[in-house]
GROMACS .gro file of C-alpha atoms in nm:
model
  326
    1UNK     CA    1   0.707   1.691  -1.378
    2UNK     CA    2   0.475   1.810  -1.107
    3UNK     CA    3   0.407   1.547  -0.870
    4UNK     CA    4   0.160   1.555  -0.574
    5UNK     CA    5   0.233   1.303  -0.267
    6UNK     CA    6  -0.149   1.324  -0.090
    7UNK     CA    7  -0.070   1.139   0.242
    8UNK     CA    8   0.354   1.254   0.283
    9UNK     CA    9   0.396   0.995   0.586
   10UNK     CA   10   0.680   0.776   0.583
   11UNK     CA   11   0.658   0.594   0.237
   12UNK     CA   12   0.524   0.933   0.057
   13UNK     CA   13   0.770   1.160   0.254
   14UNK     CA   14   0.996   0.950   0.151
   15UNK     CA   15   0.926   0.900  -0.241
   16UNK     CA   16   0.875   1.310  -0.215
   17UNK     CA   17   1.218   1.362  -0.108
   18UNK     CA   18   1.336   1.145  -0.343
   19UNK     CA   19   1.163   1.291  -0.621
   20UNK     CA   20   1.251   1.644  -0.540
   21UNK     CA   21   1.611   1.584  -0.526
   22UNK     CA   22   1.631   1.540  -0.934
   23UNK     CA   23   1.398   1.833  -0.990
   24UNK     CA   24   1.090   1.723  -0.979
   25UNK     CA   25   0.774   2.010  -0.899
   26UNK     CA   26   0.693   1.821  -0.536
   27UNK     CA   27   0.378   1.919  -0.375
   28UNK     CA   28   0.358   1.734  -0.004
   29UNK     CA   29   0.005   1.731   0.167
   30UNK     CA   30   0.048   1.659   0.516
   31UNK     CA   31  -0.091   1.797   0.835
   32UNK     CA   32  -0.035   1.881   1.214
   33UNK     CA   33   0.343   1.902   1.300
   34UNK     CA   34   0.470   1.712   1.024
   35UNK     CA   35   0.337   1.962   0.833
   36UNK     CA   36   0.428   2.239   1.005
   37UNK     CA   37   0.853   2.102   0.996
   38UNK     CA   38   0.826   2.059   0.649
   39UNK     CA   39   0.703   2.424   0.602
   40UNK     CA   40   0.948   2.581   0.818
   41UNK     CA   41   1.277   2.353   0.751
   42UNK     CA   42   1.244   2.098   0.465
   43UNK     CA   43   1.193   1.763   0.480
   44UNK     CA   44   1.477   1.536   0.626
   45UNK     CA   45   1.556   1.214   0.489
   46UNK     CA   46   1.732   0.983   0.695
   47UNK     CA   47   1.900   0.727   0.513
   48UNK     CA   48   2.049   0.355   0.657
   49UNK     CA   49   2.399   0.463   0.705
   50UNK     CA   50   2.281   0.740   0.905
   51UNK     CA   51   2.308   1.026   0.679
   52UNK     CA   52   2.054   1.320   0.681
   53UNK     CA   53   1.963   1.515   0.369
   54UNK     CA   54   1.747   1.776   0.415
   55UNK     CA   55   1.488   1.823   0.125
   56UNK     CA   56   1.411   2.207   0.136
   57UNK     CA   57   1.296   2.234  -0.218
   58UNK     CA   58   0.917   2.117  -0.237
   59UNK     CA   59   0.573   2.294  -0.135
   60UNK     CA   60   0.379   2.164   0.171
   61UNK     CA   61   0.025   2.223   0.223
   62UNK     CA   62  -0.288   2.061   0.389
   63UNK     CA   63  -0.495   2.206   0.109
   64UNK     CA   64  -0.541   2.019  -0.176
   65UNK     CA   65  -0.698   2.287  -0.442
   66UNK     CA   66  -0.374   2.522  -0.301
   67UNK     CA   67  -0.108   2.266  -0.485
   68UNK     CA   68  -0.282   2.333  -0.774
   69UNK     CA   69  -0.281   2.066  -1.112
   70UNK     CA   70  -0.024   1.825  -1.122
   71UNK     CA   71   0.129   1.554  -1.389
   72UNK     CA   72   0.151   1.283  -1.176
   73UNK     CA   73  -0.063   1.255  -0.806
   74UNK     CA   74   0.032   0.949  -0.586
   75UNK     CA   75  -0.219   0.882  -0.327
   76UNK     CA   76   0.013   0.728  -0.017
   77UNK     CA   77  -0.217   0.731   0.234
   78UNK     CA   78  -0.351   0.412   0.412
   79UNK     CA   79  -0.641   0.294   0.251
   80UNK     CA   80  -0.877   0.290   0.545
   81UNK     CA   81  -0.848   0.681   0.493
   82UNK     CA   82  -0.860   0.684   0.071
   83UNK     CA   83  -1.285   0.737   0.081
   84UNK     CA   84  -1.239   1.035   0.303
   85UNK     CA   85  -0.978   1.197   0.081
   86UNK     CA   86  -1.094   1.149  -0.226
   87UNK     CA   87  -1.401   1.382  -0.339
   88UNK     CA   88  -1.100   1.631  -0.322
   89UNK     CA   89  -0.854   1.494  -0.539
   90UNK     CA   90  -1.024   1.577  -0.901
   91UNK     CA   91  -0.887   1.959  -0.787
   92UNK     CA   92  -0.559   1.807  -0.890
   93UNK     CA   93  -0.635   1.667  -1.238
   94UNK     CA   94  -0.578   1.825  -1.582
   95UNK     CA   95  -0.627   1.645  -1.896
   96UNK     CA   96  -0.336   1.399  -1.845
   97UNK     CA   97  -0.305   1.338  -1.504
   98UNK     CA   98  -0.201   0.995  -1.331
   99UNK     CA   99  -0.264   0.880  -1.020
  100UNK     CA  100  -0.058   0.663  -0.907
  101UNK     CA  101  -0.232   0.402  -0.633
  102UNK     CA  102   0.013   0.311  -0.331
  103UNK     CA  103  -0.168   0.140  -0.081
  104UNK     CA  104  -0.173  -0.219   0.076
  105UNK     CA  105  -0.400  -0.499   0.008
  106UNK     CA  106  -0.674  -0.516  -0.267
  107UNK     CA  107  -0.668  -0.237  -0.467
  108UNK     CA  108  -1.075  -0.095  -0.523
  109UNK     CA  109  -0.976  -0.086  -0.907
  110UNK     CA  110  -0.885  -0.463  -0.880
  111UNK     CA  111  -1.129  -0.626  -1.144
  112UNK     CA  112  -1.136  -0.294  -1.346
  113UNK     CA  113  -1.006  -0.321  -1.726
  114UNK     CA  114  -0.964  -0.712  -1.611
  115UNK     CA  115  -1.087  -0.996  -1.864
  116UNK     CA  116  -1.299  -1.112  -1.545
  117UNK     CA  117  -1.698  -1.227  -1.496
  118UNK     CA  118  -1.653  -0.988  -1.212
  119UNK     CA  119  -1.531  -0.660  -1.403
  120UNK     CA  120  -1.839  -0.492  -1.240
  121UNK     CA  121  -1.781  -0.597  -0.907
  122UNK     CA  122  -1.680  -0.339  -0.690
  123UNK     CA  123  -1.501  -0.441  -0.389
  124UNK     CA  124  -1.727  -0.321  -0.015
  125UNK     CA  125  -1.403  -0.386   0.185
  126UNK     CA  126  -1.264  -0.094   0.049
  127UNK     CA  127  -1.502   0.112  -0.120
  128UNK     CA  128  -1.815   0.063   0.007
  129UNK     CA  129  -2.008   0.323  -0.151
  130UNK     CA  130  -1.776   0.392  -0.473
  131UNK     CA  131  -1.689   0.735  -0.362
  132UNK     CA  132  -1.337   0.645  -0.444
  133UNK     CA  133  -1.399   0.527  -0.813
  134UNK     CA  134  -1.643   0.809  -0.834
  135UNK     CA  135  -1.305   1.049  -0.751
  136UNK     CA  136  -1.036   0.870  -0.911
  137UNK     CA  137  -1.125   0.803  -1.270
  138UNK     CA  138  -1.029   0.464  -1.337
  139UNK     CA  139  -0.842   0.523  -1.660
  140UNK     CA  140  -0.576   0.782  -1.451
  141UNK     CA  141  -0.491   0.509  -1.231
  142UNK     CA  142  -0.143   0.375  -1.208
  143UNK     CA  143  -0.101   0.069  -1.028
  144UNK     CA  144   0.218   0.009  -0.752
  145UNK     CA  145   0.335  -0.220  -0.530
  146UNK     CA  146   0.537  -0.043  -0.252
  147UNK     CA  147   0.833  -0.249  -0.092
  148UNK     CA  148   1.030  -0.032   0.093
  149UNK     CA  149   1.048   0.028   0.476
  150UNK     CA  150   1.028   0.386   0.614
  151UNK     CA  151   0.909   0.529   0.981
  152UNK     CA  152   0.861   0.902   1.074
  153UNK     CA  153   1.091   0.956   1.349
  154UNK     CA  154   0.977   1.270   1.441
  155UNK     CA  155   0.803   1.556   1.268
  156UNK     CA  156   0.947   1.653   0.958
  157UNK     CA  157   1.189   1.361   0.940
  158UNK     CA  158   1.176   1.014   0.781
  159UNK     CA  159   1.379   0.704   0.835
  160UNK     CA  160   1.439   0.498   0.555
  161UNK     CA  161   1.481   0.144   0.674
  162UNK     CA  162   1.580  -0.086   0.352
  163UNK     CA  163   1.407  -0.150   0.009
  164UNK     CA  164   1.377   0.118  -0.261
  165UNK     CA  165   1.165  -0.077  -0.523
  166UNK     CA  166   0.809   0.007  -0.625
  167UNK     CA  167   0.695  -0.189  -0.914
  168UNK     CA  168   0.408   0.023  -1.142
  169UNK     CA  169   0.167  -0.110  -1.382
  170UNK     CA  170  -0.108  -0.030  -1.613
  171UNK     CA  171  -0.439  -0.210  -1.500
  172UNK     CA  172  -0.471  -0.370  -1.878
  173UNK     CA  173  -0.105  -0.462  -1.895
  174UNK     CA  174  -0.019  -0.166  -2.193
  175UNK     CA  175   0.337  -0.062  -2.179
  176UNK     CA  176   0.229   0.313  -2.246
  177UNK     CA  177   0.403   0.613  -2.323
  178UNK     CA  178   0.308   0.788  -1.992
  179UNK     CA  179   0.358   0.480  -1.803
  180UNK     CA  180   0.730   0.473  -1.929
  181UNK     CA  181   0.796   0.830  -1.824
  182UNK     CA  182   0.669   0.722  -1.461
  183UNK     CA  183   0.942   0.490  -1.444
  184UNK     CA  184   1.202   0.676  -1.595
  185UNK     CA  185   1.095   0.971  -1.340
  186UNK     CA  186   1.092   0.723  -1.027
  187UNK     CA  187   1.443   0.517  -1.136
  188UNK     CA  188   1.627   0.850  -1.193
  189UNK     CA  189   1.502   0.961  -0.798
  190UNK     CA  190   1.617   0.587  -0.687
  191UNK     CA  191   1.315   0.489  -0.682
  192UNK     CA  192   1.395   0.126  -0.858
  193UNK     CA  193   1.062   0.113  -1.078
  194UNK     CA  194   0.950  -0.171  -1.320
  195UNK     CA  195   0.687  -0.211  -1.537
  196UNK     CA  196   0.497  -0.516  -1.462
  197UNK     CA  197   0.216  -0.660  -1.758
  198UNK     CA  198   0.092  -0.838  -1.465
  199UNK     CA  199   0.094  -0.598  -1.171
  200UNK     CA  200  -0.213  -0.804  -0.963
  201UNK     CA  201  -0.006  -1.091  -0.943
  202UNK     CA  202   0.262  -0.890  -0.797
  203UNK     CA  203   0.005  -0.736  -0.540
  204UNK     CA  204  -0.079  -1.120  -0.491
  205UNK     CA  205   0.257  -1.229  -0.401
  206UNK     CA  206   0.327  -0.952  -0.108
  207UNK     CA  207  -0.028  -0.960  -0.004
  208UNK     CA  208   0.008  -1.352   0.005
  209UNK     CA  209   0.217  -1.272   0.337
  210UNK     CA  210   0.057  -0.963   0.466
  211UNK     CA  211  -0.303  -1.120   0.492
  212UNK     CA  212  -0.129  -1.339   0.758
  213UNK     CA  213   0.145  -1.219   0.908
  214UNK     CA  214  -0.001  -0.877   1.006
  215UNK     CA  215  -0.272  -0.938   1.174
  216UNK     CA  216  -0.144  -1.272   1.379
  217UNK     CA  217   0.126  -1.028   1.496
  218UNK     CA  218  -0.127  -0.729   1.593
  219UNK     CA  219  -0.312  -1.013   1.793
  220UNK     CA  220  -0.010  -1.136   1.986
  221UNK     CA  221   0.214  -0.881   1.950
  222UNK     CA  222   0.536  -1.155   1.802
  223UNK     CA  223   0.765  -1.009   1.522
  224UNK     CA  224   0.773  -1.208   1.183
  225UNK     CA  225   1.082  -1.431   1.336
  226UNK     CA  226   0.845  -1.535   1.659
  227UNK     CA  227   0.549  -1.616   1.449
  228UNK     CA  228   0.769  -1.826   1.162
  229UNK     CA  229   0.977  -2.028   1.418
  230UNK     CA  230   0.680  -2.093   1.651
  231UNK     CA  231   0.508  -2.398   1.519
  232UNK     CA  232   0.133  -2.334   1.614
  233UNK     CA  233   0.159  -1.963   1.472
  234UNK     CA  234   0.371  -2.082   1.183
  235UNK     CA  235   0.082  -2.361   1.084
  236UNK     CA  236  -0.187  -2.105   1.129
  237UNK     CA  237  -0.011  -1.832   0.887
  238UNK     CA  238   0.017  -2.152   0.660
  239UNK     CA  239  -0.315  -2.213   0.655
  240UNK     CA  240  -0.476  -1.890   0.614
  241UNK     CA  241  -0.198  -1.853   0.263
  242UNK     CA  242  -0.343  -2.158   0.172
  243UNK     CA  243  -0.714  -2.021   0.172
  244UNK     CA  244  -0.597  -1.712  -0.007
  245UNK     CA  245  -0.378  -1.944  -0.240
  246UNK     CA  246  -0.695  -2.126  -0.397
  247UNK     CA  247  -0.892  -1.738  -0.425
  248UNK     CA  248  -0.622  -1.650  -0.581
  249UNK     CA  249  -0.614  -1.975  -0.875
  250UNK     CA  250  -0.993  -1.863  -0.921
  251UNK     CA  251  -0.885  -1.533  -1.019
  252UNK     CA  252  -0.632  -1.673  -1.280
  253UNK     CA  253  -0.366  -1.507  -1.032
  254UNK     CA  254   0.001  -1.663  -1.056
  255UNK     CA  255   0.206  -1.622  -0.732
  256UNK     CA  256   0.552  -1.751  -0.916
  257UNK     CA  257   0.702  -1.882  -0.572
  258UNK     CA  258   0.603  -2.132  -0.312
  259UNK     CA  259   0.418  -2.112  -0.023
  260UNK     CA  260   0.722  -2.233   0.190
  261UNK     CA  261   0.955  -2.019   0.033
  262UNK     CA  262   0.753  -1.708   0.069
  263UNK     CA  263   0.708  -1.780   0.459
  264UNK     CA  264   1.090  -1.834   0.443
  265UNK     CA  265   1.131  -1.496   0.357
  266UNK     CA  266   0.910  -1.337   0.582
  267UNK     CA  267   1.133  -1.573   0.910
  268UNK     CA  268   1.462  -1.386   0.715
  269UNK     CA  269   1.309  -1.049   0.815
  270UNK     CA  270   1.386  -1.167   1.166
  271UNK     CA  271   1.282  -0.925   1.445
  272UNK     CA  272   1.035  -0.659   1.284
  273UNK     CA  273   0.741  -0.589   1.400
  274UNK     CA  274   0.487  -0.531   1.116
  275UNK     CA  275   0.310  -0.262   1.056
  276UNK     CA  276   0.025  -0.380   1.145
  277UNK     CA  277   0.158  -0.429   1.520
  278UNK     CA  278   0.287  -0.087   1.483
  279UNK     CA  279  -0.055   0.068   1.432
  280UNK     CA  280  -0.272  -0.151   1.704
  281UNK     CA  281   0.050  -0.013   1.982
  282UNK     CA  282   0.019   0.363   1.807
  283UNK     CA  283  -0.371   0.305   1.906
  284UNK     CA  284  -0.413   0.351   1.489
  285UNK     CA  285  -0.664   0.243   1.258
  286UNK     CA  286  -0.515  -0.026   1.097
  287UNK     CA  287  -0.525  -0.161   0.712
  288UNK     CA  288  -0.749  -0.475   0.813
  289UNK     CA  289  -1.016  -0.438   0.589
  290UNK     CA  290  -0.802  -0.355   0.240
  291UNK     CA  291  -0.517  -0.673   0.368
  292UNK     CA  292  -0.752  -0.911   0.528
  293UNK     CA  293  -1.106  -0.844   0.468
  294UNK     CA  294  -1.096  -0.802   0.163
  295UNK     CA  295  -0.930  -1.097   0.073
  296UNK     CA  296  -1.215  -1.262   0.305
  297UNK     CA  297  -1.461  -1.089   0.078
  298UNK     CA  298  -1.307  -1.247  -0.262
  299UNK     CA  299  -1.366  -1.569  -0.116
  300UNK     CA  300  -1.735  -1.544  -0.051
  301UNK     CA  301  -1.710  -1.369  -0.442
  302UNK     CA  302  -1.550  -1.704  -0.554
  303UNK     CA  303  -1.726  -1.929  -0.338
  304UNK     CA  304  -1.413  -2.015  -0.134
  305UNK     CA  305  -1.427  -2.130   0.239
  306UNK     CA  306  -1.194  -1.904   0.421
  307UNK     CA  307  -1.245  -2.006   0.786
  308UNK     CA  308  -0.895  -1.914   0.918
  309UNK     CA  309  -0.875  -1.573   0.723
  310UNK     CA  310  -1.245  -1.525   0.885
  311UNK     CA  311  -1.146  -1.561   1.249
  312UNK     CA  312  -0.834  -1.343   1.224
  313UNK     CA  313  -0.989  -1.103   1.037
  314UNK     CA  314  -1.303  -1.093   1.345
  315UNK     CA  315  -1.017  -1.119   1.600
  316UNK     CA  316  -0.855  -0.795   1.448
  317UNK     CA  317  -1.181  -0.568   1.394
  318UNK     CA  318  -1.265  -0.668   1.834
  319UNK     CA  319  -0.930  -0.589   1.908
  320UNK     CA  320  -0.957  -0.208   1.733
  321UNK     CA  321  -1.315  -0.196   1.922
  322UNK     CA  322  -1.138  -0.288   2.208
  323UNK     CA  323  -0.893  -0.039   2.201
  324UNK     CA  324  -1.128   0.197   2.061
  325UNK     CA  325  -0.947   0.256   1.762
  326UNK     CA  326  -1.186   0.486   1.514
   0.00000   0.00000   0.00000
């Protein structure tokens, strides 16, 4: 299959690799340096036990209509930067062509093909003026919840920290024939992939602790361990879960675990800073508005008071004016 990674940071350098070591046709579009290593040398892949594989057999390019059409496109990129990326990605589409939506947060296709009074809606947080729907017909998209941990260490090479499942799912719950081959291409790379009937309320569960965590640790720069064990931070991550908890029962969402134990397994983490953090000390735009914002903005949708999630999410946006972070 050919497979396009638009955005080959650390999770799509990483899937890229992955996916061009059992033969996939892997396009990388990447820019400055990065780019520039992964032209020259390959792509390394640095794995947990320290190994490096060099990945010399894929195509990098900044320009999208020079990869050409493509079976499958997966859009890695943040998705602050999504709107500005996508009036170019129909230059990758034939007939058949999935795209395969990894990003953080709310997805802008969230109440598409859903059984919802707001299947219209379109979420502003993300998509303010539908230039991504407009680009990314909604019937190609795949949806996928990334899990793993990866960091560019340095141009041209990726760390892989832990995790190597990415769960996929159609947005009407159909166990297709194309959505099938997706998984069979991603578990064959490593890439542990399973089809979920249900993918929002996996996107739930992981933005459950994202919505909080994140952005308490941008503002006071504590890793998941600090901000679990210390009480006042603990009660305040608590409480903004909470608000997202009852949006979430509007939206006929099931989260299948507990509130407690999914803070419990953010403390296990222990001493990571998230990547939230990670992009406020990089001097990054962060994901704010797709984690936290828009979760804010399904409450005002549903008629939920989300006073906590509000004052983070205000806290966050100063601190990137602050920091004049564009």
């Amino acid at each position: 299959m050919k497979v396009c990674i638009v955005g080959a940071g650390a999770i799509g350098g990483y899937m890229g690799a992955k996916l061009a070591q059992v033969g996939a046709q892997v396009t990388l579009i990447a820019r400055g340096a990065h780019l520039q290593v992964i032209q020259e040398k390959g792509l390394c892949l640095r794995l947990a036990d320290g190994r490096e594989d060099w990945v010399q057999d894929v195509v990098a390019t900044q320009d999208l209509k020079a990869a050409g059409v493509q079976d499958v496109v997966i859009v890695a990129l943040k998705a602050q930067s999504v709107p500005s990326v996508a009036p170019s990605l129909p230059a990758l589409y034939k007939e058949e062509t999935m795209v395969v939506t990894a990003q953080n947060g709310i997805p802008w296709w969230y109440f598409r093909k859903l059984d919802s009074p707001y299947a219209d809606y379109r979420i502003q947080a993300v998509d303010r003026d539908g230039i991504v729907e407009a680009n990314i017909p909604v019937d190609r998209v795949i949806g996928c919840v990334v899990y793993p941990a990866a960091e560019i260490v340095a141009p041209g090479i990726i760390r892989h920290i832990k995790g190597d499942r990415f769960s996929l799912g159609e947005l009407d719950g159909a166990k297709t024939e194309r959505i099938q081959k997706l998984s069979q291409l991603f578990n064959s790379a490593g890439l542990i992939s399973r089809i979920r009937n249900q993918i929002r309320n996996e996107l739930w569960v992981k933005l459950w602790g994202n919505l909080a965590f994140n952005p308490i640790s941008a503002l006071t720069r504590a890793t998941l361990a600090q901000i679990c064990q210390y009480p006042l931070t603990r009660e305040l991550a608590r409480n903004m879960m909470l608000e997202a908890q009852a949006i979430a029962a509007k939206l006929g969402v099931d989260f299948g675990i507990s509130l407690e134990k999914r803070i419990a397994g953010a403390e296990r983490v222990g001493a990571h800073k998230t990547s939230m953090l990670q992009d406020i000390e990089a001097h990054r735009p962060t994901e704010a508005d797709a984690i936290v914002g828009a979760v804010a903005e399904l409450g005002r949708l549903t008629q939920t008071p989300t006073p906590y999630i509000d004052a983070i999410y205000a806290s966050v946006k100063l601190l990137e004016k602050t920091l004049r972070i564009e």
